[in-house]
mmCIF file of C-alpha atoms and ligand atoms in Angstrom:
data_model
loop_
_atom_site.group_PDB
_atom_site.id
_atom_site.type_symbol
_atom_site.label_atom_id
_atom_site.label_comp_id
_atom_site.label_asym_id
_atom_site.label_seq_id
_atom_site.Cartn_x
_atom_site.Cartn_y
_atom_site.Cartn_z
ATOM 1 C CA UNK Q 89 0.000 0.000 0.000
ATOM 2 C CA UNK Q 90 1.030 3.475 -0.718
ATOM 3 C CA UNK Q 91 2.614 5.494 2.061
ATOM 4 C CA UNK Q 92 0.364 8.332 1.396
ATOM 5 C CA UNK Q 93 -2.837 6.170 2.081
ATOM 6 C CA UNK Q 94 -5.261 7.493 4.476
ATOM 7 C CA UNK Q 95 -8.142 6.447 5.717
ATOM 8 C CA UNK Q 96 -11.104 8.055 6.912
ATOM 9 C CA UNK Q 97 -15.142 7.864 7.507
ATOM 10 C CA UNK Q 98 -15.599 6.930 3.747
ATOM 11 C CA UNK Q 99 -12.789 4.272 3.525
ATOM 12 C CA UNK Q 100 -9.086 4.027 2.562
ATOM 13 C CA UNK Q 101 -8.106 7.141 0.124
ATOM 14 C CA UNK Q 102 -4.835 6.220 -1.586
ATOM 15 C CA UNK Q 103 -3.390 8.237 -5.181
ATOM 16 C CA UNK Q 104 -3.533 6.030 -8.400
ATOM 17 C CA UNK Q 105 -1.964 7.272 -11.048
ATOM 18 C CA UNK Q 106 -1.992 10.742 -10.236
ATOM 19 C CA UNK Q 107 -6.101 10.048 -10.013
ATOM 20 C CA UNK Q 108 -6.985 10.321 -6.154
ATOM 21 C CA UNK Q 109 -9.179 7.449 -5.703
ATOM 22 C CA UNK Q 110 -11.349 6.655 -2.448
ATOM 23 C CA UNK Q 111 -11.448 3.135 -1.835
ATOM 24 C CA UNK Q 112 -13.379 0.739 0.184
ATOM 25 C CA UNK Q 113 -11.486 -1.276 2.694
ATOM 26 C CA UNK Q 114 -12.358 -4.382 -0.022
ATOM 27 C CA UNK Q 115 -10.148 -2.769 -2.427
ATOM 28 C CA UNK Q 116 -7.329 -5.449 -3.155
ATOM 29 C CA UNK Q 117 -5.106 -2.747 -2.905
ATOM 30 C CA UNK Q 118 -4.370 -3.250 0.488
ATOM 31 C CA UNK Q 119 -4.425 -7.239 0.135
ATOM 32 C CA UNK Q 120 -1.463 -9.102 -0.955
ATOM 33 C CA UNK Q 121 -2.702 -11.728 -2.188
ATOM 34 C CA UNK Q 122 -1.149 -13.096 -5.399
ATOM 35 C CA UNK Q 123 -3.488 -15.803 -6.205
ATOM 36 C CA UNK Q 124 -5.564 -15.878 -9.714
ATOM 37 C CA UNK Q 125 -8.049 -18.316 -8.566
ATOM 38 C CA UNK Q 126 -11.030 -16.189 -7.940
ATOM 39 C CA UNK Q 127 -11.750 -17.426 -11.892
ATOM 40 C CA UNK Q 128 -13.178 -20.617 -10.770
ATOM 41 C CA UNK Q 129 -15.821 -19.367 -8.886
ATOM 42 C CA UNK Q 130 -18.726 -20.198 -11.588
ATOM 43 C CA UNK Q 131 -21.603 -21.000 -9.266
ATOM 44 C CA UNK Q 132 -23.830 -18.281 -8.471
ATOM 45 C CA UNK Q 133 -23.110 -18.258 -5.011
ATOM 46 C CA UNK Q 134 -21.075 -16.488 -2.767
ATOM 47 C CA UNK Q 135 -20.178 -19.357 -0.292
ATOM 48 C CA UNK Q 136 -16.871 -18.756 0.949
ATOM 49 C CA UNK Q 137 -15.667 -22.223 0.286
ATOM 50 C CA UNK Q 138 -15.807 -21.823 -3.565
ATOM 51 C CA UNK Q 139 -13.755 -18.989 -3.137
ATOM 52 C CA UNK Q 140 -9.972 -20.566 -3.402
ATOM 53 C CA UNK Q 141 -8.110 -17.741 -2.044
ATOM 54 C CA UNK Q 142 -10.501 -18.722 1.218
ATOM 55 C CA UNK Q 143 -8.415 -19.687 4.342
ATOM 56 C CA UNK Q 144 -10.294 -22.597 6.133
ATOM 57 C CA UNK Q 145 -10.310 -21.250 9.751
ATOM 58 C CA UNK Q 146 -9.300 -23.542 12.400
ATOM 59 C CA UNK Q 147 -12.226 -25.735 13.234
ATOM 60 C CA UNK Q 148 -14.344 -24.318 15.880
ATOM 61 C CA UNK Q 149 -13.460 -24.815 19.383
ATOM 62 C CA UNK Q 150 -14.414 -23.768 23.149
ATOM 63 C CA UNK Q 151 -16.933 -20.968 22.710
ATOM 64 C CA UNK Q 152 -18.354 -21.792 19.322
ATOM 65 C CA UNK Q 153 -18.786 -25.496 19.266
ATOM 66 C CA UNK Q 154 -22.583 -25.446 19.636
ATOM 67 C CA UNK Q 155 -22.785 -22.053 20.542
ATOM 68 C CA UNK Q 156 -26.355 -21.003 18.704
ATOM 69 C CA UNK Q 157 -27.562 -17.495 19.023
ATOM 70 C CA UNK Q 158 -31.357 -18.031 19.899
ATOM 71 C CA UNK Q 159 -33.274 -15.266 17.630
ATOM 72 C CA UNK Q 160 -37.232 -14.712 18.070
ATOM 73 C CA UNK Q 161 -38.934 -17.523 19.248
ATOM 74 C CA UNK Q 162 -40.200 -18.643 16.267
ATOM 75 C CA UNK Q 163 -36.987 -18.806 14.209
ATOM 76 C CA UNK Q 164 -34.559 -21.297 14.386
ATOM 77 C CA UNK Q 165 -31.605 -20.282 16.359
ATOM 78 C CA UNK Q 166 -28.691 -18.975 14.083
ATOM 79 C CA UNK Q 167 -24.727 -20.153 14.419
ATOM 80 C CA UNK Q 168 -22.144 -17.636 15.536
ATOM 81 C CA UNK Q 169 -20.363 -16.163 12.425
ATOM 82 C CA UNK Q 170 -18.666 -13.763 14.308
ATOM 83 C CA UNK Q 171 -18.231 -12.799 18.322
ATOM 84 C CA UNK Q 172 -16.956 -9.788 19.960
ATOM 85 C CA UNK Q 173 -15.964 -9.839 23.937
ATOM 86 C CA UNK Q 174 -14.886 -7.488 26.108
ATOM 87 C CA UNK Q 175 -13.403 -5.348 23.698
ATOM 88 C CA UNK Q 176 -12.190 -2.207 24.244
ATOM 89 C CA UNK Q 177 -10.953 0.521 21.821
ATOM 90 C CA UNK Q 178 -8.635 3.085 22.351
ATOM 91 C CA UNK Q 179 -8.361 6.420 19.847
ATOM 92 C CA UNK Q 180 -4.760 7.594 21.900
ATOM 93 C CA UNK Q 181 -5.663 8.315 25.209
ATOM 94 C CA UNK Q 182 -9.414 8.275 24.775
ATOM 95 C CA UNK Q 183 -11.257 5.358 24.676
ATOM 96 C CA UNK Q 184 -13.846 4.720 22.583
ATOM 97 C CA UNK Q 185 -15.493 1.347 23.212
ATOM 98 C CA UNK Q 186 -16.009 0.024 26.575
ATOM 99 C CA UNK Q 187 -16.137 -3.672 27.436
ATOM 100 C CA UNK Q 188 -18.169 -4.364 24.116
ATOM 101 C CA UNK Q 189 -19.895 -8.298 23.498
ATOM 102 C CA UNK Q 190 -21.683 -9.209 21.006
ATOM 103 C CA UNK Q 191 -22.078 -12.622 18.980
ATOM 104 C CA UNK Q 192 -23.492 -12.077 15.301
ATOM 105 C CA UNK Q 193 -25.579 -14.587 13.690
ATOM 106 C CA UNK Q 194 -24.799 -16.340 10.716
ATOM 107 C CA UNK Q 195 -27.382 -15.266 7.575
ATOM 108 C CA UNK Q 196 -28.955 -12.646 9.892
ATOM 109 C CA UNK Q 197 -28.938 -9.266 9.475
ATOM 110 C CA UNK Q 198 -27.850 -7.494 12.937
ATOM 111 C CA UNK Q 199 -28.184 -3.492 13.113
ATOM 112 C CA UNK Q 200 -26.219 -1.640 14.804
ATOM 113 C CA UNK Q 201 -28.212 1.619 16.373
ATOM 114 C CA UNK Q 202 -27.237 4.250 18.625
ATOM 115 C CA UNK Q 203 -26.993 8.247 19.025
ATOM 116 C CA UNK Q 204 -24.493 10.173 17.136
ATOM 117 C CA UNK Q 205 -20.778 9.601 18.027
ATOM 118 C CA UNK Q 206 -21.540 6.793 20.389
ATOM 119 C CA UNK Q 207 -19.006 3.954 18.384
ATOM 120 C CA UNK Q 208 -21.309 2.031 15.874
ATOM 121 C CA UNK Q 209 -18.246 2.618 13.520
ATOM 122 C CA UNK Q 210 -15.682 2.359 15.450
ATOM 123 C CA UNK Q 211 -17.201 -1.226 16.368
ATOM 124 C CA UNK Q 212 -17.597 -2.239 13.021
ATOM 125 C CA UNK Q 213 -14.157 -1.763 11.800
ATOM 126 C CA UNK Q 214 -13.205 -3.450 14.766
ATOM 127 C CA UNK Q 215 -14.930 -6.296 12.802
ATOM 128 C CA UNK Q 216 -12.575 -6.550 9.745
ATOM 129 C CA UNK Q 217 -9.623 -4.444 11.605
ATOM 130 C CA UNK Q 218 -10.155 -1.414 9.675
ATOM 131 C CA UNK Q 219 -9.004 0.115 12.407
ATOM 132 C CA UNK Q 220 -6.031 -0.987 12.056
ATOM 133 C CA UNK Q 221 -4.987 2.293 9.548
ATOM 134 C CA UNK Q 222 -6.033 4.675 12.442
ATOM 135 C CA UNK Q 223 -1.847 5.176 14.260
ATOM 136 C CA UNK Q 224 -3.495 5.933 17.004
ATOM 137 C CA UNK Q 225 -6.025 3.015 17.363
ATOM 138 C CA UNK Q 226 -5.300 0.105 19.807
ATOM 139 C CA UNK Q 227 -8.163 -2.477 20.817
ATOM 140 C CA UNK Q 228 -8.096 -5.127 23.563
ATOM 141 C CA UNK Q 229 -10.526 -7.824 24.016
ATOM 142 C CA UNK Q 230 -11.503 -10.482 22.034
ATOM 143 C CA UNK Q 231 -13.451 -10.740 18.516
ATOM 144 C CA UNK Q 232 -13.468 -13.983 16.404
ATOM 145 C CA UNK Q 233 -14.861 -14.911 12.376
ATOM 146 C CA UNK Q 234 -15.805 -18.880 12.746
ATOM 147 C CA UNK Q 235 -14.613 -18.806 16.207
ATOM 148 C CA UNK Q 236 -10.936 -17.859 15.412
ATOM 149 C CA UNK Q 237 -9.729 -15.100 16.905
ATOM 150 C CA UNK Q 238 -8.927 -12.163 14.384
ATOM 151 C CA UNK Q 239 -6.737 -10.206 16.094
ATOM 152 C CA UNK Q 240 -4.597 -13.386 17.231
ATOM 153 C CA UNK Q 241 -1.144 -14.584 15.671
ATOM 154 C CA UNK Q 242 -1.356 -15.515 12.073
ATOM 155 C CA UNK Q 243 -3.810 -13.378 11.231
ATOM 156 C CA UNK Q 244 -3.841 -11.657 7.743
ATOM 157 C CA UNK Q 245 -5.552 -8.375 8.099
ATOM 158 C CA UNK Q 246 -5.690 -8.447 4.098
ATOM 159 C CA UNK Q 247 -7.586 -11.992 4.229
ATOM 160 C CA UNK Q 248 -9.438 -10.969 7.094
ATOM 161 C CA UNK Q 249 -11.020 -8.257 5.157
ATOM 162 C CA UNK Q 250 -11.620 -10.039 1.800
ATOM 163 C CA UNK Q 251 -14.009 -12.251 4.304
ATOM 164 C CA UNK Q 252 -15.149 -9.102 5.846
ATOM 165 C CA UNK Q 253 -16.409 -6.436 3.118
ATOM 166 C CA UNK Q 254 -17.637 -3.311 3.944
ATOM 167 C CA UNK Q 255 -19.660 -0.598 2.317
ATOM 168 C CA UNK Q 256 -19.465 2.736 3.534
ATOM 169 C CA UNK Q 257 -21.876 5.940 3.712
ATOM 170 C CA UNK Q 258 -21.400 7.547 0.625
ATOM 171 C CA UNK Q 259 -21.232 5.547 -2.591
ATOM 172 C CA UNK Q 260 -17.368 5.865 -3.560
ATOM 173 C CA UNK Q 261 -17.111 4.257 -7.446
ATOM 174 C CA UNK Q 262 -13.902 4.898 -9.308
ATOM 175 C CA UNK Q 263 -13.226 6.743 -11.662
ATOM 176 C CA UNK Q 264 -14.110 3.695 -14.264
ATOM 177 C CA UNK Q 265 -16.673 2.222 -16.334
ATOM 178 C CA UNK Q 266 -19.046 -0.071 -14.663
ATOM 179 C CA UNK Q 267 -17.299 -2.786 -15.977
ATOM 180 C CA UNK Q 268 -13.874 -1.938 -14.604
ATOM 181 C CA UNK Q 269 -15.279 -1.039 -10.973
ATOM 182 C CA UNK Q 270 -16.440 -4.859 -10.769
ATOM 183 C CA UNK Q 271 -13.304 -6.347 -12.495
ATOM 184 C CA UNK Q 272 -11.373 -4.013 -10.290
ATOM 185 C CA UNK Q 273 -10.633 -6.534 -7.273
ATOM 186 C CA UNK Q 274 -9.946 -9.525 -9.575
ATOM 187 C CA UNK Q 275 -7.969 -7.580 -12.019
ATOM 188 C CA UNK Q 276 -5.716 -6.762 -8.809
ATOM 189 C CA UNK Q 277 -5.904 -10.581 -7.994
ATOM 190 C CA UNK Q 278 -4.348 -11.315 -11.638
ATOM 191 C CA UNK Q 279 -7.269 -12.567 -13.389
ATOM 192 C CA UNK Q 280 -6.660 -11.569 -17.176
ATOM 193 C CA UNK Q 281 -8.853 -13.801 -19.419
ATOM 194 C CA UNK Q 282 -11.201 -11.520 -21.122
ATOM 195 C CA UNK Q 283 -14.017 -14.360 -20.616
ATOM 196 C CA UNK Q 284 -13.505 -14.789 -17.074
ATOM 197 C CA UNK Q 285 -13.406 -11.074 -16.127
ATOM 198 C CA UNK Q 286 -16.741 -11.415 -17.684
ATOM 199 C CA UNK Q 287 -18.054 -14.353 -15.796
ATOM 200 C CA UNK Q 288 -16.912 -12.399 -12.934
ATOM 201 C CA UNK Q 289 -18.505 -8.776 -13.728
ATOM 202 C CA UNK Q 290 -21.941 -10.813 -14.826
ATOM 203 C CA UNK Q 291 -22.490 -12.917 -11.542
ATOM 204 C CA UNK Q 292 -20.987 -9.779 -9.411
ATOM 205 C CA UNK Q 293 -23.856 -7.399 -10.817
ATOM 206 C CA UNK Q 294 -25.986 -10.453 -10.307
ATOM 207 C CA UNK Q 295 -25.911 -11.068 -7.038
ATOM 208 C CA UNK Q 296 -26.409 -7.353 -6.219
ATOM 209 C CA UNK Q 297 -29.297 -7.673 -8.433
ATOM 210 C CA UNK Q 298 -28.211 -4.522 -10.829
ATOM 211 C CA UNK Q 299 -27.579 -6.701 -13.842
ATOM 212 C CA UNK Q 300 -30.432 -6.172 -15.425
ATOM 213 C CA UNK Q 301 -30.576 -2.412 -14.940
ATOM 214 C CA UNK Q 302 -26.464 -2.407 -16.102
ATOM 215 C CA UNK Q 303 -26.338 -5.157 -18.854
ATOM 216 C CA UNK Q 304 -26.540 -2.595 -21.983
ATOM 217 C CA UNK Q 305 -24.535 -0.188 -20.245
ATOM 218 C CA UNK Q 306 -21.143 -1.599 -18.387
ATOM 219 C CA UNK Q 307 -19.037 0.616 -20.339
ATOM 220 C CA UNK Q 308 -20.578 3.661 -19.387
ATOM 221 C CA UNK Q 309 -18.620 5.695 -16.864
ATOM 222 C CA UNK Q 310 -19.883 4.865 -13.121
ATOM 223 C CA UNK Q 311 -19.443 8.446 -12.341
ATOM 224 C CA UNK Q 312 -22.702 8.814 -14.366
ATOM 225 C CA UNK Q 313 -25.189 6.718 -12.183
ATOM 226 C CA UNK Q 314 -27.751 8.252 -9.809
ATOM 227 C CA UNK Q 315 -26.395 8.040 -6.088
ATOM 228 C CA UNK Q 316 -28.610 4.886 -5.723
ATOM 229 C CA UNK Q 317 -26.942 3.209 -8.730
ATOM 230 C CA UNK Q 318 -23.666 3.652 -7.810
ATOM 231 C CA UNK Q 319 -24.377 2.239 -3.969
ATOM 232 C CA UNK Q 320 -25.757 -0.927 -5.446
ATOM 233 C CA UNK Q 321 -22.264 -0.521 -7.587
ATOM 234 C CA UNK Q 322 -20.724 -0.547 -4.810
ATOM 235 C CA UNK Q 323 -22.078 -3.084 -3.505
ATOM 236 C CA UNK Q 324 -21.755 -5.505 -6.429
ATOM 237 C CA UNK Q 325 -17.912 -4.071 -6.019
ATOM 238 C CA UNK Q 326 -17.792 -5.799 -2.631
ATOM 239 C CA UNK Q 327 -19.554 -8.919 -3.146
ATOM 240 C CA UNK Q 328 -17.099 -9.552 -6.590
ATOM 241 C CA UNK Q 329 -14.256 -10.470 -4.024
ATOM 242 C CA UNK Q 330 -16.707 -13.066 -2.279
ATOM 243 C CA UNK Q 331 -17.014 -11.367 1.594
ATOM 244 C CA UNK Q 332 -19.229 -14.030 4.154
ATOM 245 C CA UNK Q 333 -19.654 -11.172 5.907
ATOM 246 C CA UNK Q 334 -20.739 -7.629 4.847
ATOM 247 C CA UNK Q 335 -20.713 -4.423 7.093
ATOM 248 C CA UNK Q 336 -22.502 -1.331 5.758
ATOM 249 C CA UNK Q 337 -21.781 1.866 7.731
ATOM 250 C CA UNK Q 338 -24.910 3.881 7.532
ATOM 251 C CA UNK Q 339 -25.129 2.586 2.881
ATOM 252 C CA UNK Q 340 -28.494 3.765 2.654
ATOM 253 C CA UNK Q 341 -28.384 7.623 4.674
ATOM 254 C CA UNK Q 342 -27.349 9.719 1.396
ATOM 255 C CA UNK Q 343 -30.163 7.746 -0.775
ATOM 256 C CA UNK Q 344 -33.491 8.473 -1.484
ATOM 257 C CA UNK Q 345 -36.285 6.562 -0.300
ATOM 258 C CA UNK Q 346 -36.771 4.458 -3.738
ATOM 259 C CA UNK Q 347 -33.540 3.631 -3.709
ATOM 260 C CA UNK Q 348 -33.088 3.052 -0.510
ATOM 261 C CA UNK Q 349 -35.864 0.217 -0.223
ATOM 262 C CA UNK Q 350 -33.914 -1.445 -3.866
ATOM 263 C CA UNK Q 351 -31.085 -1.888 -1.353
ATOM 264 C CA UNK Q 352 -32.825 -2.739 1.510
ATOM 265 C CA UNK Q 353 -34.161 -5.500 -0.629
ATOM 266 C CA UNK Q 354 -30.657 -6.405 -1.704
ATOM 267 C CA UNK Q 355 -30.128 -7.131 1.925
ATOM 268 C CA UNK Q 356 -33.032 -9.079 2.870
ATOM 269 C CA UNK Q 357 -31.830 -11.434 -0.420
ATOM 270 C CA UNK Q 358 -28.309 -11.303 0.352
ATOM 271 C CA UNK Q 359 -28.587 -12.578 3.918
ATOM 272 C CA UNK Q 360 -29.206 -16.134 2.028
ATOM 273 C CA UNK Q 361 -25.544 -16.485 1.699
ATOM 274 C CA UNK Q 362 -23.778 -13.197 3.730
ATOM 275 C CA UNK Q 363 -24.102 -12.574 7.297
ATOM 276 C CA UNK Q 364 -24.774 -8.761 7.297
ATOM 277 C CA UNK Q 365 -23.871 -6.330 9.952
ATOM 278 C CA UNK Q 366 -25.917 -2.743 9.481
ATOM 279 C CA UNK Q 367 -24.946 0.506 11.254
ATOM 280 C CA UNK Q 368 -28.315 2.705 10.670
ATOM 281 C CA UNK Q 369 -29.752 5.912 12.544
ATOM 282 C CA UNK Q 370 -33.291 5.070 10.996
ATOM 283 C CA UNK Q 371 -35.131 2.587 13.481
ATOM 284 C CA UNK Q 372 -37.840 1.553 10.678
ATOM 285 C CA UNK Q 373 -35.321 0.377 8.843
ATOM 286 C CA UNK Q 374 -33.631 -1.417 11.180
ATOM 287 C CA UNK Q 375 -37.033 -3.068 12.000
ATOM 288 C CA UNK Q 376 -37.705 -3.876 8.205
ATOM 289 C CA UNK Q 377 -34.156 -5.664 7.535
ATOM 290 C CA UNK Q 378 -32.423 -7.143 10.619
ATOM 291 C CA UNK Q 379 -33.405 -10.124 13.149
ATOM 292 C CA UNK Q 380 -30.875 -8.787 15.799
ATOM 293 C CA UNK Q 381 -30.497 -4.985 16.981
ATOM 294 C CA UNK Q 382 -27.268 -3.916 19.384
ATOM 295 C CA UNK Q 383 -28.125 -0.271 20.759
ATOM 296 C CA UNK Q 384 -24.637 1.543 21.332
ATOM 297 C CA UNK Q 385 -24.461 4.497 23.785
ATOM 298 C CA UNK Q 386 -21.442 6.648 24.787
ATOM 299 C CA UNK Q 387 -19.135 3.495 23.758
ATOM 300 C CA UNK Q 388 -20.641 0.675 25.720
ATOM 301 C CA UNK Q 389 -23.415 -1.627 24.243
ATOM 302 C CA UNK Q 390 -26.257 -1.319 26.075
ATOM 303 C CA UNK Q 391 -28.238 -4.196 25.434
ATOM 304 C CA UNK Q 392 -28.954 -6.559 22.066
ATOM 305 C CA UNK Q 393 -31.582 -9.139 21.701
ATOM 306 C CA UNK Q 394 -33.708 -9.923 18.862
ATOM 307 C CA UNK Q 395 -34.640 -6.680 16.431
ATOM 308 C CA UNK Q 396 -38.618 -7.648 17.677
ATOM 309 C CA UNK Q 397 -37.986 -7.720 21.395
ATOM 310 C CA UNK Q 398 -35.438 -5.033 21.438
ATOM 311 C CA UNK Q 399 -38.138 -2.703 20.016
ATOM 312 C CA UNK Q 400 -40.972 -3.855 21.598
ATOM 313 C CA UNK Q 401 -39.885 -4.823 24.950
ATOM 314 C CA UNK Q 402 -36.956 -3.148 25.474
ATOM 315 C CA UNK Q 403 -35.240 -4.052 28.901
ATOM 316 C CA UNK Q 404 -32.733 -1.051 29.549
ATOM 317 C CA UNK Q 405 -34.620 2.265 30.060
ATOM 318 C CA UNK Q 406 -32.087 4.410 28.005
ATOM 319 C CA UNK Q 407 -32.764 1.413 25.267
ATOM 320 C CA UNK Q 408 -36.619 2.132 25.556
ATOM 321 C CA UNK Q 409 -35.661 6.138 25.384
ATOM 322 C CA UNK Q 410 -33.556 5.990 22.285
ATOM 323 C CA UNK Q 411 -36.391 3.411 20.465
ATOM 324 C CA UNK Q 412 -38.947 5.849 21.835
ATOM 325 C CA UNK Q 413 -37.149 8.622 19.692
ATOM 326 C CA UNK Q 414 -36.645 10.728 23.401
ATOM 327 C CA UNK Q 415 -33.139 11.472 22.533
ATOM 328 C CA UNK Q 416 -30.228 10.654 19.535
HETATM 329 N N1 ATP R 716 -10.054 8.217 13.795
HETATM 330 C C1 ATP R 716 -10.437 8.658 14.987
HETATM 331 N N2 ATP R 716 -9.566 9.242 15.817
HETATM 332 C C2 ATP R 716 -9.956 9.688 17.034
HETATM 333 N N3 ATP R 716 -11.206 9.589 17.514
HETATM 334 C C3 ATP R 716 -12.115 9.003 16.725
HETATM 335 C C4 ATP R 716 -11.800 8.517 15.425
HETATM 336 N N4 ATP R 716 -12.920 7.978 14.871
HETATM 337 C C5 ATP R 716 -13.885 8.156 15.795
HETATM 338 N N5 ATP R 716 -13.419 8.750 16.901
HETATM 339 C C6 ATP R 716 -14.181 9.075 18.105
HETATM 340 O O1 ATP R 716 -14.758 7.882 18.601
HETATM 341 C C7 ATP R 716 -16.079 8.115 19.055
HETATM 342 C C8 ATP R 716 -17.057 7.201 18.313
HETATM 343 O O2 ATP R 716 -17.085 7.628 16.954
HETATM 344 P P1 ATP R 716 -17.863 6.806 15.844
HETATM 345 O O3 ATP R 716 -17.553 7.437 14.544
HETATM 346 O O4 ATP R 716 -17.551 5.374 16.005
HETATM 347 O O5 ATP R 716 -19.380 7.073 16.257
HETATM 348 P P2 ATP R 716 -20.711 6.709 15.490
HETATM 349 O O6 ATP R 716 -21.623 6.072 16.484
HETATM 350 O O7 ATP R 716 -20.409 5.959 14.255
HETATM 351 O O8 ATP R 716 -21.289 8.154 15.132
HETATM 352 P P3 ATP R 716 -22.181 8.609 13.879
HETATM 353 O O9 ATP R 716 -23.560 8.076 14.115
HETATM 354 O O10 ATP R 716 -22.137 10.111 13.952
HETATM 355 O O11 ATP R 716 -21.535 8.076 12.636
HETATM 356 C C9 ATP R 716 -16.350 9.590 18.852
HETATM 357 O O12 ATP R 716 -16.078 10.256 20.060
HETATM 358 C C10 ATP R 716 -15.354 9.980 17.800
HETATM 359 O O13 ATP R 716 -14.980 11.338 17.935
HETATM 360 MG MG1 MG R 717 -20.642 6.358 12.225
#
């Protein structure tokens, strides 16, 4: 990675070619991996298995091994794709995030909600070790992806995040056609064959259900969508390099309410195959789309539970404030 990369709110912003281009954290830029063999992904799925540069994790032990996240009552209970406990985050001498838990179900949707400047980001970089650009970040605690921990020995950040995507607030497409955006990751990856870029750019639009909409025009400059267009972009951008696990900081807040509910549909699909963490300030929509809500509140994580009990039976009073709209 370039010394002059930065990152901030809206991802990693690095210079290309004299072009200044902001990148998601799922830009292969910052992964080193050399491997071409994202070209025999053919099945139109996103299971992380089919995905050769995958790293099997270590098979689950101690906390995972039958460790089911009960949702409603009448849903089956989910596995544990990912588990955070007691972590706490440091920004230099401040800290951010106090003594944070929290288990995320597999093909669920969990939102993240909370008042303004109370950590729902900082928590979910914590989750693919975003933070790890900030100099001046440094987390304790524990926080595990198929029960290994990811910020143990032998952990590559880089693979680590190409299991962890992440789409950020405001839609951030390069400077490129369509075509290129999607082809982007694998291009960096060292696919070349013409055909298989193709395969690739086809079932990446695909399974962020723009392919239809983008078919006649994947040439055209991305620059030249609507705001909503170039979010689902963005998305089909992240789900190209395969994540299991998608966070999307606030993806829907700059959109309109059309193309808003086009993503919010995305999601609802998507949580088929992805495990989806949301950070969102709009409790409808947190309703509409997840099955587990985590309300945040001056760093510390004030209670979670499932997104239908957490709204309508809330058990911490500041919990029942925020849902009542009394503050935030
Ligand atoms: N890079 C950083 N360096 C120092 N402090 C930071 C940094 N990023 C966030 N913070 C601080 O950490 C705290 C939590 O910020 P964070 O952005 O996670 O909140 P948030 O809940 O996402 O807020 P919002 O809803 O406004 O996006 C805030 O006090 C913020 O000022
Ligand atoms: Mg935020």
């Amino acid at each position: 990675m370039s010394n002059d990369a930065q990152v901030g709110s809206e991802g990693l912003t690095l210079p290309d070619r004299g072009m200044t281009a902001t990148l998601g954290i799922t830009d292969p830029l910052i992964c080193d991996r050399g491997t071409t063999a994202i070209t025999e992904v053919k099945a139109p799925s996103i299971a992380a298995t089919s995905v050769p540069w995958y790293v099997p994790s270590k098979p689950p032990t101690g906390t995972h091994t039958g460790n089911k996240v009960r949702m409603r009552s009448n849903t089956l209970p989910a596995e544990t794709k990912m588990e955070v406990s007691n972590l706490n985050l440091f920004y230099g001498e401040s800290q951010a995030l106090h003594s944070v838990s929290l288990r995320i179900p597999e093909h669920r949707v969990t939102a993240l909600i909370g008042p303004s400047g109370c950590g729902k980001s900082t928590f979910l970089r914590t989750l693919n070790r975003m933070n790890d650009f900030i100099p001046t970040c440094r987390v304790d605690g524990y926080a595990s992806l198929d029960g290994r921990d990811i910020y143990g020995d032998g952990i590559d950040p880089s693979v680590l995040r190409l299991r962890v995507g992440m789409v950020f607030q405001r839609p951030n497409p390069f400077p490129f056609s369509i075509y290129d955006n999607i082809a982007y990751g694998p291009r960096m990856h060292g696919v070349r064959k013409q055909s298989e870029l193709n395969d690739i750019v086809e079932l990446g639009l695909r399974e962020a259900a723009v392919w239809d909409e983008f078919k006649d025009r994947l040439h055209d400059s991305a620059l030249g969508l609507s705001g909503g267009q170039q979010q689902r972009l963005c998305i089909a951008r992240a789900l190209a390099v395969h994540p299991e696990v998608l966070l999307m900081d606030e993806a829907t807040s700059a959109l309109d309410p059309v193309s808003t509910a086009h993503i919010e549909d995305l999601i609802l699909r998507l949580r088929d195959h992805l495990t989806i963490v949301v950070v969102t300030h709009n409790m409808l929509q947190a309703v509409r789309i997840s099955q587990q809500t985590a309300f945040f509140l001056m760093g510390a994580m004030v209670e979670s539970g499932s997104t239908d009990e957490l709204f309508s039976a809330p058990q911490d009073p500041r919990t029942a404030d925020y849902v009542a709209g009394h503050f935030g």
